[in-house]
PDB file of C-alpha atoms in Angstrom:
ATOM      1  CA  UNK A   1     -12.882 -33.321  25.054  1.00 92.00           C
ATOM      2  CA  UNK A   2     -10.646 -30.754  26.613  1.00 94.00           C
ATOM      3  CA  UNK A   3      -7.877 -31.158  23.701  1.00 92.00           C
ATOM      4  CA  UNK A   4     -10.555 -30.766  21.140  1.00 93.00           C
ATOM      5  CA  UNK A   5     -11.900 -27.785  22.721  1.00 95.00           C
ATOM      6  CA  UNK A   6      -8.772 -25.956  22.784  1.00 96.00           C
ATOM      7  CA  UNK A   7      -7.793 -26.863  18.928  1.00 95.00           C
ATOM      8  CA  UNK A   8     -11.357 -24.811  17.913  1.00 95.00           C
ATOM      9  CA  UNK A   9     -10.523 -22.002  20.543  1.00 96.00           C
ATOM     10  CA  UNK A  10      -7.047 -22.126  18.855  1.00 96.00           C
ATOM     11  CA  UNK A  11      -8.058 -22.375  15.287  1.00 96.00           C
ATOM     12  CA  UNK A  12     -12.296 -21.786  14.950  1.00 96.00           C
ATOM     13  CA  UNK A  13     -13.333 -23.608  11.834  1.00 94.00           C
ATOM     14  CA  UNK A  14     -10.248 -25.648  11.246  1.00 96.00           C
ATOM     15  CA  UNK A  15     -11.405 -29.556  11.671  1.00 94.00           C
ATOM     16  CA  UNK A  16      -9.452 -31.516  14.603  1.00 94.00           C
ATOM     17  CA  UNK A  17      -7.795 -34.958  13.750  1.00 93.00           C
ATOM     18  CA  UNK A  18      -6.797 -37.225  17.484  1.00 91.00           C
ATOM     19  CA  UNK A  19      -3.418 -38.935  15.622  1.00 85.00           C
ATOM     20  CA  UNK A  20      -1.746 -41.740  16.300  1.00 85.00           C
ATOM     21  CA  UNK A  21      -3.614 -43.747  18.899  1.00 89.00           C
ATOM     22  CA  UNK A  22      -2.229 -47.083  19.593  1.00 93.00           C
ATOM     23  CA  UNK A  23      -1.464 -50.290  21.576  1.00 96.00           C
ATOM     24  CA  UNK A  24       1.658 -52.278  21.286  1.00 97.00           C
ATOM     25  CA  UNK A  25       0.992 -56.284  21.494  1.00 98.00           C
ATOM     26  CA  UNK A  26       4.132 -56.833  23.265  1.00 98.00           C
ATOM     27  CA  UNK A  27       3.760 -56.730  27.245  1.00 95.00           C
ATOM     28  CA  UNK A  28       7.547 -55.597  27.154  1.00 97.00           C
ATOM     29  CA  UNK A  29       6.764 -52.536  25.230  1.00 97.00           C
ATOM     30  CA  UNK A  30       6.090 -49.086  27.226  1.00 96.00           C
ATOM     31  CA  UNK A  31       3.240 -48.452  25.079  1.00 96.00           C
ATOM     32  CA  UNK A  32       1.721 -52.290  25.402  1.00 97.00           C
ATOM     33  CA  UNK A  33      -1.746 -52.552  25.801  1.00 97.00           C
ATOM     34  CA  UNK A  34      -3.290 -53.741  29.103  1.00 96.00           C
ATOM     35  CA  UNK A  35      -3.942 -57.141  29.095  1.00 96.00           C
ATOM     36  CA  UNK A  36      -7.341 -58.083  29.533  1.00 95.00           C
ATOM     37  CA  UNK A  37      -8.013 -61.744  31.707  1.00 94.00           C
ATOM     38  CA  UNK A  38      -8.588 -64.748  29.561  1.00 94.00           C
ATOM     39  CA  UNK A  39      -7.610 -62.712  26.455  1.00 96.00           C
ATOM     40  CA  UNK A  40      -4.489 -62.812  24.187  1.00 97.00           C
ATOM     41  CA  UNK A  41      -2.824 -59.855  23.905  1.00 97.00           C
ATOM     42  CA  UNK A  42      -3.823 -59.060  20.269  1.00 98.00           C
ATOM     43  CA  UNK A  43      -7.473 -59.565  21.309  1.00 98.00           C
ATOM     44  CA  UNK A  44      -6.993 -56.921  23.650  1.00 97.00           C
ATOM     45  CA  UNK A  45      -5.403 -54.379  21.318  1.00 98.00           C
ATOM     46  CA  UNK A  46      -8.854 -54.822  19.518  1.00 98.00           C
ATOM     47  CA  UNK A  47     -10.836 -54.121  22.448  1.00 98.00           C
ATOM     48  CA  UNK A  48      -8.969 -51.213  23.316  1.00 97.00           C
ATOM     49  CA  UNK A  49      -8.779 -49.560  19.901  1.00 97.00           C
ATOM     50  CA  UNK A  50     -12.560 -49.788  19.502  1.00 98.00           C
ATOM     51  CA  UNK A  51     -12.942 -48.526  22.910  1.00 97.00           C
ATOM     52  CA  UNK A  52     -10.591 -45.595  21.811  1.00 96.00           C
ATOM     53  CA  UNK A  53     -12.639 -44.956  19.116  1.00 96.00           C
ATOM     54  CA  UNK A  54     -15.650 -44.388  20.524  1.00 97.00           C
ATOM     55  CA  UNK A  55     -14.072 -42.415  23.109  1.00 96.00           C
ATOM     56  CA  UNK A  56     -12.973 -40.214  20.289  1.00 95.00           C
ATOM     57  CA  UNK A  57     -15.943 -39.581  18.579  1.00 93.00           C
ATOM     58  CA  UNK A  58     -17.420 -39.064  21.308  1.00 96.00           C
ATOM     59  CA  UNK A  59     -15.189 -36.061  22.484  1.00 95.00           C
ATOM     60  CA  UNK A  60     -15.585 -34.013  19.422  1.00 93.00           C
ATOM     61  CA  UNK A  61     -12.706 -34.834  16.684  1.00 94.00           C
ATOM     62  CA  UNK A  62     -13.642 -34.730  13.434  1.00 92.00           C
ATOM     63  CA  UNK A  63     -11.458 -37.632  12.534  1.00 90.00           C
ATOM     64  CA  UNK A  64      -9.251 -40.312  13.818  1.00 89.00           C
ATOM     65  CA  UNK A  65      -5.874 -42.055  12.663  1.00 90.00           C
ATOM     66  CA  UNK A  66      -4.764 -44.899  14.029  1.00 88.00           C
ATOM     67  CA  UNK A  67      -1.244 -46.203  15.037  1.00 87.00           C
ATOM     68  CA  UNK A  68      -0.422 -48.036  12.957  1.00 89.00           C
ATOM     69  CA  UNK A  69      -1.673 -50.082  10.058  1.00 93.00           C
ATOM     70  CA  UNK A  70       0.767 -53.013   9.357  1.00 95.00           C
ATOM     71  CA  UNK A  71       3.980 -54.145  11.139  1.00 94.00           C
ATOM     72  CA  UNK A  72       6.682 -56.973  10.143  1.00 95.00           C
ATOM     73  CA  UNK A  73       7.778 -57.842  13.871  1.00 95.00           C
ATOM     74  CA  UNK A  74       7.019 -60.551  16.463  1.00 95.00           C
ATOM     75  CA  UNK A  75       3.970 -59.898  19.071  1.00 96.00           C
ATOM     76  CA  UNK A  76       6.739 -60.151  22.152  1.00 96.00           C
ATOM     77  CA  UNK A  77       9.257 -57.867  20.610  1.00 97.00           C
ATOM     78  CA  UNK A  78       9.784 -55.116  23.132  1.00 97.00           C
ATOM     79  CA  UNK A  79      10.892 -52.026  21.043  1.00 97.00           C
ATOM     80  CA  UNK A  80       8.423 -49.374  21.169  1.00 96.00           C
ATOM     81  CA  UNK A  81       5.117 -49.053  18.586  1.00 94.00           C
ATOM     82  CA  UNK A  82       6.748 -51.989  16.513  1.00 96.00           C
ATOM     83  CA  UNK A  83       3.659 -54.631  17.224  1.00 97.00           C
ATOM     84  CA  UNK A  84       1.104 -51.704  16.989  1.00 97.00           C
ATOM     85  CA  UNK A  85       0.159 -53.260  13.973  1.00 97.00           C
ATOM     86  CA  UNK A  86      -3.714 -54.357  12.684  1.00 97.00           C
ATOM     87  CA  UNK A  87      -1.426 -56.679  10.214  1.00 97.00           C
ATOM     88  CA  UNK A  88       1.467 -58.521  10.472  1.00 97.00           C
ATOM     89  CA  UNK A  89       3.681 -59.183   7.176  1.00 96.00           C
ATOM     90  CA  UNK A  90       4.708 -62.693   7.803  1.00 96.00           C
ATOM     91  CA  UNK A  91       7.958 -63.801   6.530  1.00 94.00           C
ATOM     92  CA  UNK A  92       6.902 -66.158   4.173  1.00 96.00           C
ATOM     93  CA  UNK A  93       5.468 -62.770   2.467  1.00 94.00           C
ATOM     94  CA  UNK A  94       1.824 -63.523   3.442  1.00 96.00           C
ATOM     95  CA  UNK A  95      -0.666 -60.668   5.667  1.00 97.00           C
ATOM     96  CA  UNK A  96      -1.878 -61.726   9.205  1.00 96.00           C
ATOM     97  CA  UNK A  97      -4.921 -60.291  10.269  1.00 98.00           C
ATOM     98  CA  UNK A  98      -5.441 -59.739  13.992  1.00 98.00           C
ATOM     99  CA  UNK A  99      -8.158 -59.399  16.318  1.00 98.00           C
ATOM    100  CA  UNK A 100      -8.188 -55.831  16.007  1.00 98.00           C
ATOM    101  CA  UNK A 101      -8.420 -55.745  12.245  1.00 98.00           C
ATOM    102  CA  UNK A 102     -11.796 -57.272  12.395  1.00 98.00           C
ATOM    103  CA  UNK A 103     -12.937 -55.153  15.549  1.00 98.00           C
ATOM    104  CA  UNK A 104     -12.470 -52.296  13.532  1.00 98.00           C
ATOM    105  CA  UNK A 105     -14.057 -53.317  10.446  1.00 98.00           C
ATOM    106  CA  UNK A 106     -17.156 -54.689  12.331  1.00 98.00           C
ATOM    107  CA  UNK A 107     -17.151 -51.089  13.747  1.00 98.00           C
ATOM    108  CA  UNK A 108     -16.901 -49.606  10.193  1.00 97.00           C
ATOM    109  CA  UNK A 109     -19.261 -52.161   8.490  1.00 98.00           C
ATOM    110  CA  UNK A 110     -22.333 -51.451  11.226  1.00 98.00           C
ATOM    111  CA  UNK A 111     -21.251 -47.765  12.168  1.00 98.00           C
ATOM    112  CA  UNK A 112     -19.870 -45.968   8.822  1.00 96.00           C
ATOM    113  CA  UNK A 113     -22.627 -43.442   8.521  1.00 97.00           C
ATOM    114  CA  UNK A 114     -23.728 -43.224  12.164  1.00 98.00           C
ATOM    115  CA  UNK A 115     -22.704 -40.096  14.033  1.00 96.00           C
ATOM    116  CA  UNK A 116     -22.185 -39.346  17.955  1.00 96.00           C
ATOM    117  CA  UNK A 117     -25.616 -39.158  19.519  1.00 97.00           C
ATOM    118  CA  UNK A 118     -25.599 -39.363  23.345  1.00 97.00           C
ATOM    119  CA  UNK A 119     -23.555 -40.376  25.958  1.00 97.00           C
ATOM    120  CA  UNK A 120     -25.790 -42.003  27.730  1.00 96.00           C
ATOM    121  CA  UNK A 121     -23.919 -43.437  30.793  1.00 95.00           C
ATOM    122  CA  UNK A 122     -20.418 -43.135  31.836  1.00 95.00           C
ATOM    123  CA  UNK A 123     -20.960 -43.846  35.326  1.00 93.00           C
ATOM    124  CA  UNK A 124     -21.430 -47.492  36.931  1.00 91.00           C
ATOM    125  CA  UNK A 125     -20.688 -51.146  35.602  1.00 92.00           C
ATOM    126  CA  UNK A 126     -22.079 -50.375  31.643  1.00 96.00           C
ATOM    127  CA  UNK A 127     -20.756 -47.660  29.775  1.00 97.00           C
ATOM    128  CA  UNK A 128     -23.272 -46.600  27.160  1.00 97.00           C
ATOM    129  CA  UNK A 129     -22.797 -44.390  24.145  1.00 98.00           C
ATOM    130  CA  UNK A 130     -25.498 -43.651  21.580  1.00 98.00           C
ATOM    131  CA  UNK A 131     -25.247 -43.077  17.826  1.00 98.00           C
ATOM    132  CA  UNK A 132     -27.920 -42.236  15.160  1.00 98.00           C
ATOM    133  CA  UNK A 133     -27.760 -42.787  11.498  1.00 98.00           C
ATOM    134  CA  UNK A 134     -26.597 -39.800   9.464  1.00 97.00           C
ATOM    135  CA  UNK A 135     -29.856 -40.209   7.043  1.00 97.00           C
ATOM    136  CA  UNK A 136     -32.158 -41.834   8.746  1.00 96.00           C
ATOM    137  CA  UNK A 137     -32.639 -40.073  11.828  1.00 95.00           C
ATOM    138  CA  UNK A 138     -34.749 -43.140  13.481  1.00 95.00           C
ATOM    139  CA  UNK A 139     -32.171 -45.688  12.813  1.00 97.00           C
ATOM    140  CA  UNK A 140     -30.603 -45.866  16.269  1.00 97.00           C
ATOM    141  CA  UNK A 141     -27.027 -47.874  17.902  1.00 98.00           C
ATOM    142  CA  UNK A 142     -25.675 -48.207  20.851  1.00 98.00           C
ATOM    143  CA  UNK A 143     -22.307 -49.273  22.044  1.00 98.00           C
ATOM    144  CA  UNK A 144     -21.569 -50.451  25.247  1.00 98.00           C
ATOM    145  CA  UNK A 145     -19.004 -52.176  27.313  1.00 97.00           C
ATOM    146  CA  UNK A 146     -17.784 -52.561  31.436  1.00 96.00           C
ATOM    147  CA  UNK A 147     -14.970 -49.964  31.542  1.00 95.00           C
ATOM    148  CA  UNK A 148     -12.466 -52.582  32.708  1.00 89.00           C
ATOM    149  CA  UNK A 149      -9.563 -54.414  31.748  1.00 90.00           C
ATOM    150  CA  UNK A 150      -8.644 -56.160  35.765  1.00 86.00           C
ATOM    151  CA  UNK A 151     -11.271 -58.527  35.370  1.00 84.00           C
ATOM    152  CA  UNK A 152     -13.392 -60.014  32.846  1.00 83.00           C
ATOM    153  CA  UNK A 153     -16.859 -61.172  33.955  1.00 87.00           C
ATOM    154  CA  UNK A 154     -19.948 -60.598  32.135  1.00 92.00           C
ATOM    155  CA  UNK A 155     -22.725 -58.686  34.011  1.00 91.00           C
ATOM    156  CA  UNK A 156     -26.446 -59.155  33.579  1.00 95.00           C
ATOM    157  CA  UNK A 157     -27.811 -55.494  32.025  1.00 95.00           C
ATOM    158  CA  UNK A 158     -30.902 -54.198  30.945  1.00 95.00           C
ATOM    159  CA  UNK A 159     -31.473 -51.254  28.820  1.00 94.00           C
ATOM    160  CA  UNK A 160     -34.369 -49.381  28.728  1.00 92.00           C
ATOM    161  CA  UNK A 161     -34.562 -48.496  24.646  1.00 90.00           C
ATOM    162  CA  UNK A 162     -38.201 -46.668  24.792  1.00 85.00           C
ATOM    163  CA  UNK A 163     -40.580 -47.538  21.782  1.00 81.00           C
ATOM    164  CA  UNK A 164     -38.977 -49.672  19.301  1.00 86.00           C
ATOM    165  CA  UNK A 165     -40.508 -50.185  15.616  1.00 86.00           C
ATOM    166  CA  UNK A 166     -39.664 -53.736  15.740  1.00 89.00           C
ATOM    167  CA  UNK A 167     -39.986 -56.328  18.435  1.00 93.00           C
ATOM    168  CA  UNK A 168     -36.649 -57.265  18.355  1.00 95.00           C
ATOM    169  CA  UNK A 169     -33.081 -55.851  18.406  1.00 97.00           C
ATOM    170  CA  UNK A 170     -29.916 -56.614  16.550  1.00 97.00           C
ATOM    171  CA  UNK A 171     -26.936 -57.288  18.860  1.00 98.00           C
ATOM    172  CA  UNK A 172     -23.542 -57.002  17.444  1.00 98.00           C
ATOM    173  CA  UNK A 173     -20.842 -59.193  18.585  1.00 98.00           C
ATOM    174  CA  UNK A 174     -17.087 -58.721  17.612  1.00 98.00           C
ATOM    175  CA  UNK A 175     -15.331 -62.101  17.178  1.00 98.00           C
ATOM    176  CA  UNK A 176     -12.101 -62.561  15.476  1.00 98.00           C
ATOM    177  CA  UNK A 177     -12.090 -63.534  12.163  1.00 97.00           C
ATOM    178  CA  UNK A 178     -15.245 -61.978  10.941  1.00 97.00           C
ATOM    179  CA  UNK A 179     -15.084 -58.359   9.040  1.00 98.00           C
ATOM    180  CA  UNK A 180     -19.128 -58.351  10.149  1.00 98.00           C
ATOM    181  CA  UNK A 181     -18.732 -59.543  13.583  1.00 98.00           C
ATOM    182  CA  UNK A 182     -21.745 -61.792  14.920  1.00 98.00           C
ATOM    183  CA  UNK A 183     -25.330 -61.408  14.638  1.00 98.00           C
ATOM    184  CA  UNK A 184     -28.132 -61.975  17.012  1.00 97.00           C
ATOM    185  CA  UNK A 185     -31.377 -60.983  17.741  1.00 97.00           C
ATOM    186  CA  UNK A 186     -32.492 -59.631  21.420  1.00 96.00           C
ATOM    187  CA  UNK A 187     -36.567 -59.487  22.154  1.00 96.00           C
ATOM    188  CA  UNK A 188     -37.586 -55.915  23.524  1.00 95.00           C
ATOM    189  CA  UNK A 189     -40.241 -56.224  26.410  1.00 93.00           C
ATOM    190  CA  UNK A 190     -42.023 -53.227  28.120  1.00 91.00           C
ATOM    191  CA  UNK A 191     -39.442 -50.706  26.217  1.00 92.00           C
ATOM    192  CA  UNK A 192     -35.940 -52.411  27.764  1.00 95.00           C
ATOM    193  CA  UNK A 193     -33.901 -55.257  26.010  1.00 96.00           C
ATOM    194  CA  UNK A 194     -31.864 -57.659  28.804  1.00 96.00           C
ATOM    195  CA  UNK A 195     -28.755 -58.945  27.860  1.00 96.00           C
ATOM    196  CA  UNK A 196     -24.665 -59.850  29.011  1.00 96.00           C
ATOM    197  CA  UNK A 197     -22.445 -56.952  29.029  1.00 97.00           C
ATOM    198  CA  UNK A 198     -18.411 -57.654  29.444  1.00 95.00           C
ATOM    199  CA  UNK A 199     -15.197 -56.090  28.379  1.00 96.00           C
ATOM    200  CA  UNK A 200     -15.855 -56.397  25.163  1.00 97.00           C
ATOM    201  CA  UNK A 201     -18.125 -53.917  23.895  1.00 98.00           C
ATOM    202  CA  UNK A 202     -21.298 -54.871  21.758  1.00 98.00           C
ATOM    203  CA  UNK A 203     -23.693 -53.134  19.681  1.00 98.00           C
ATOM    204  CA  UNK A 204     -27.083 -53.057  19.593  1.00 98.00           C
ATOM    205  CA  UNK A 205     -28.969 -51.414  16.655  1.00 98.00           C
ATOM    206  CA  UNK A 206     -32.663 -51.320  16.203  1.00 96.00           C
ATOM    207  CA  UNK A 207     -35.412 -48.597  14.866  1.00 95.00           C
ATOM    208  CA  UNK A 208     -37.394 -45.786  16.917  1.00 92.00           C
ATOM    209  CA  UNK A 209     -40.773 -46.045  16.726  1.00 86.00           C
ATOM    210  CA  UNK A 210     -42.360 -42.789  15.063  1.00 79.00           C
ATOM    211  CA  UNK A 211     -43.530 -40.083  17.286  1.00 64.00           C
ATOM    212  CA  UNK A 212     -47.356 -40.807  17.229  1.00 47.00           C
ATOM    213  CA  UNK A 213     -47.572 -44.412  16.809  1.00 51.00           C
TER     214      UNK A 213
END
């Protein structure tokens, strides 16, 4: 927030792109990404890109570009930002998808024309960010995840949502493999919804009820 905040003190009215963010996959590399418990080291270059992301909107760039798109070179190879790669060219001539790549594109799929809401917590166990549709104002998502990356244990959290239009929520799960991540549906009792919370972060989109009903 800080470095965004200077670029519009700097230059008022200019727009303010955060640039190359990254994680190398190798653990060798000075720019690896921590390694999350139980979790390969691609699968935690996803989870920390998506957390980046939302970090970023969150702080007030107009845009982000990530580091980088494709890279030819082994997951262990130690030179720096040469496994920051979403794909891997194989040498056969065939793309590799990783973990990330789908992270991202679940992110893109559910999010494209949300915008920055709320942060809503950024204290405690759950981090919880809040983003409402660009067009339809009562079309409401939330992303959420335990700030960690030492241990990876899910916690028990409830959220309390308010008046929902429907009786049910959509969670969002990312899982490799799957440009649309994972679908389920989460019953909403007495305003709050109840679910698992872990390293990982989830999203959970659902209607407002209109003001009156």
């Amino acid at each position: 927030s800080k470095v965004a905040e200077c670029s519009y003190r700097i230059a008022p009215g200019v727009k303010c792109f955060l640039g190359e963010n990254g994680y190398d996959k190798s653990p060798s590399s000075r720019q690896s990404t921590p390694l999350i418990p139980g979790l390969s080291a691609a699968q935690s270059q996803g989870i920390m890109l998506i957390r980046s992301i939302n970090a970023t909107f969150f702080s007030g760039f107009d845009a982000y570009i990530l580091y980088w798109l494709k890279d030819g070179n082994p997951e262990e190879d130690p030179r720096t930002y040469l496994t920051s790669g979403l794909l891997r060219r194989m040498p056969d001539g065939k793309t590799k998808a990783y973990p990330g790549w789908y992270y991202i594109s679940t992110m893109v799929n559910w999010l494209g024309k949300y915008i920055p809401d709320k942060i809503i917590s950024e204290n405690g166990d759950v981090w919880i960010y809040r983003y409402r549709h660009s067009e339809k104002p009562d079309s409401v998502a939330y992303f959420l995840y335990k700030p960690l990356v030492t241990v990876n244990r899910p916690t028990s959290y409830s959220i309390d949502i308010g008046e929902a239009a429907e009786k049910v929520v959509q969670k969002i799960s990312f899982q490799d493999n799957i440009e649309i991540g994972e679908k389920e549906y989460i019953p909403v009792s007495k305003g709050k919804i109840h679910l698992e919370v872990d390293e990982k972060p989830v999203l959970i989109l659902y209607k407002e009820l209109p003001s009156g009903k």
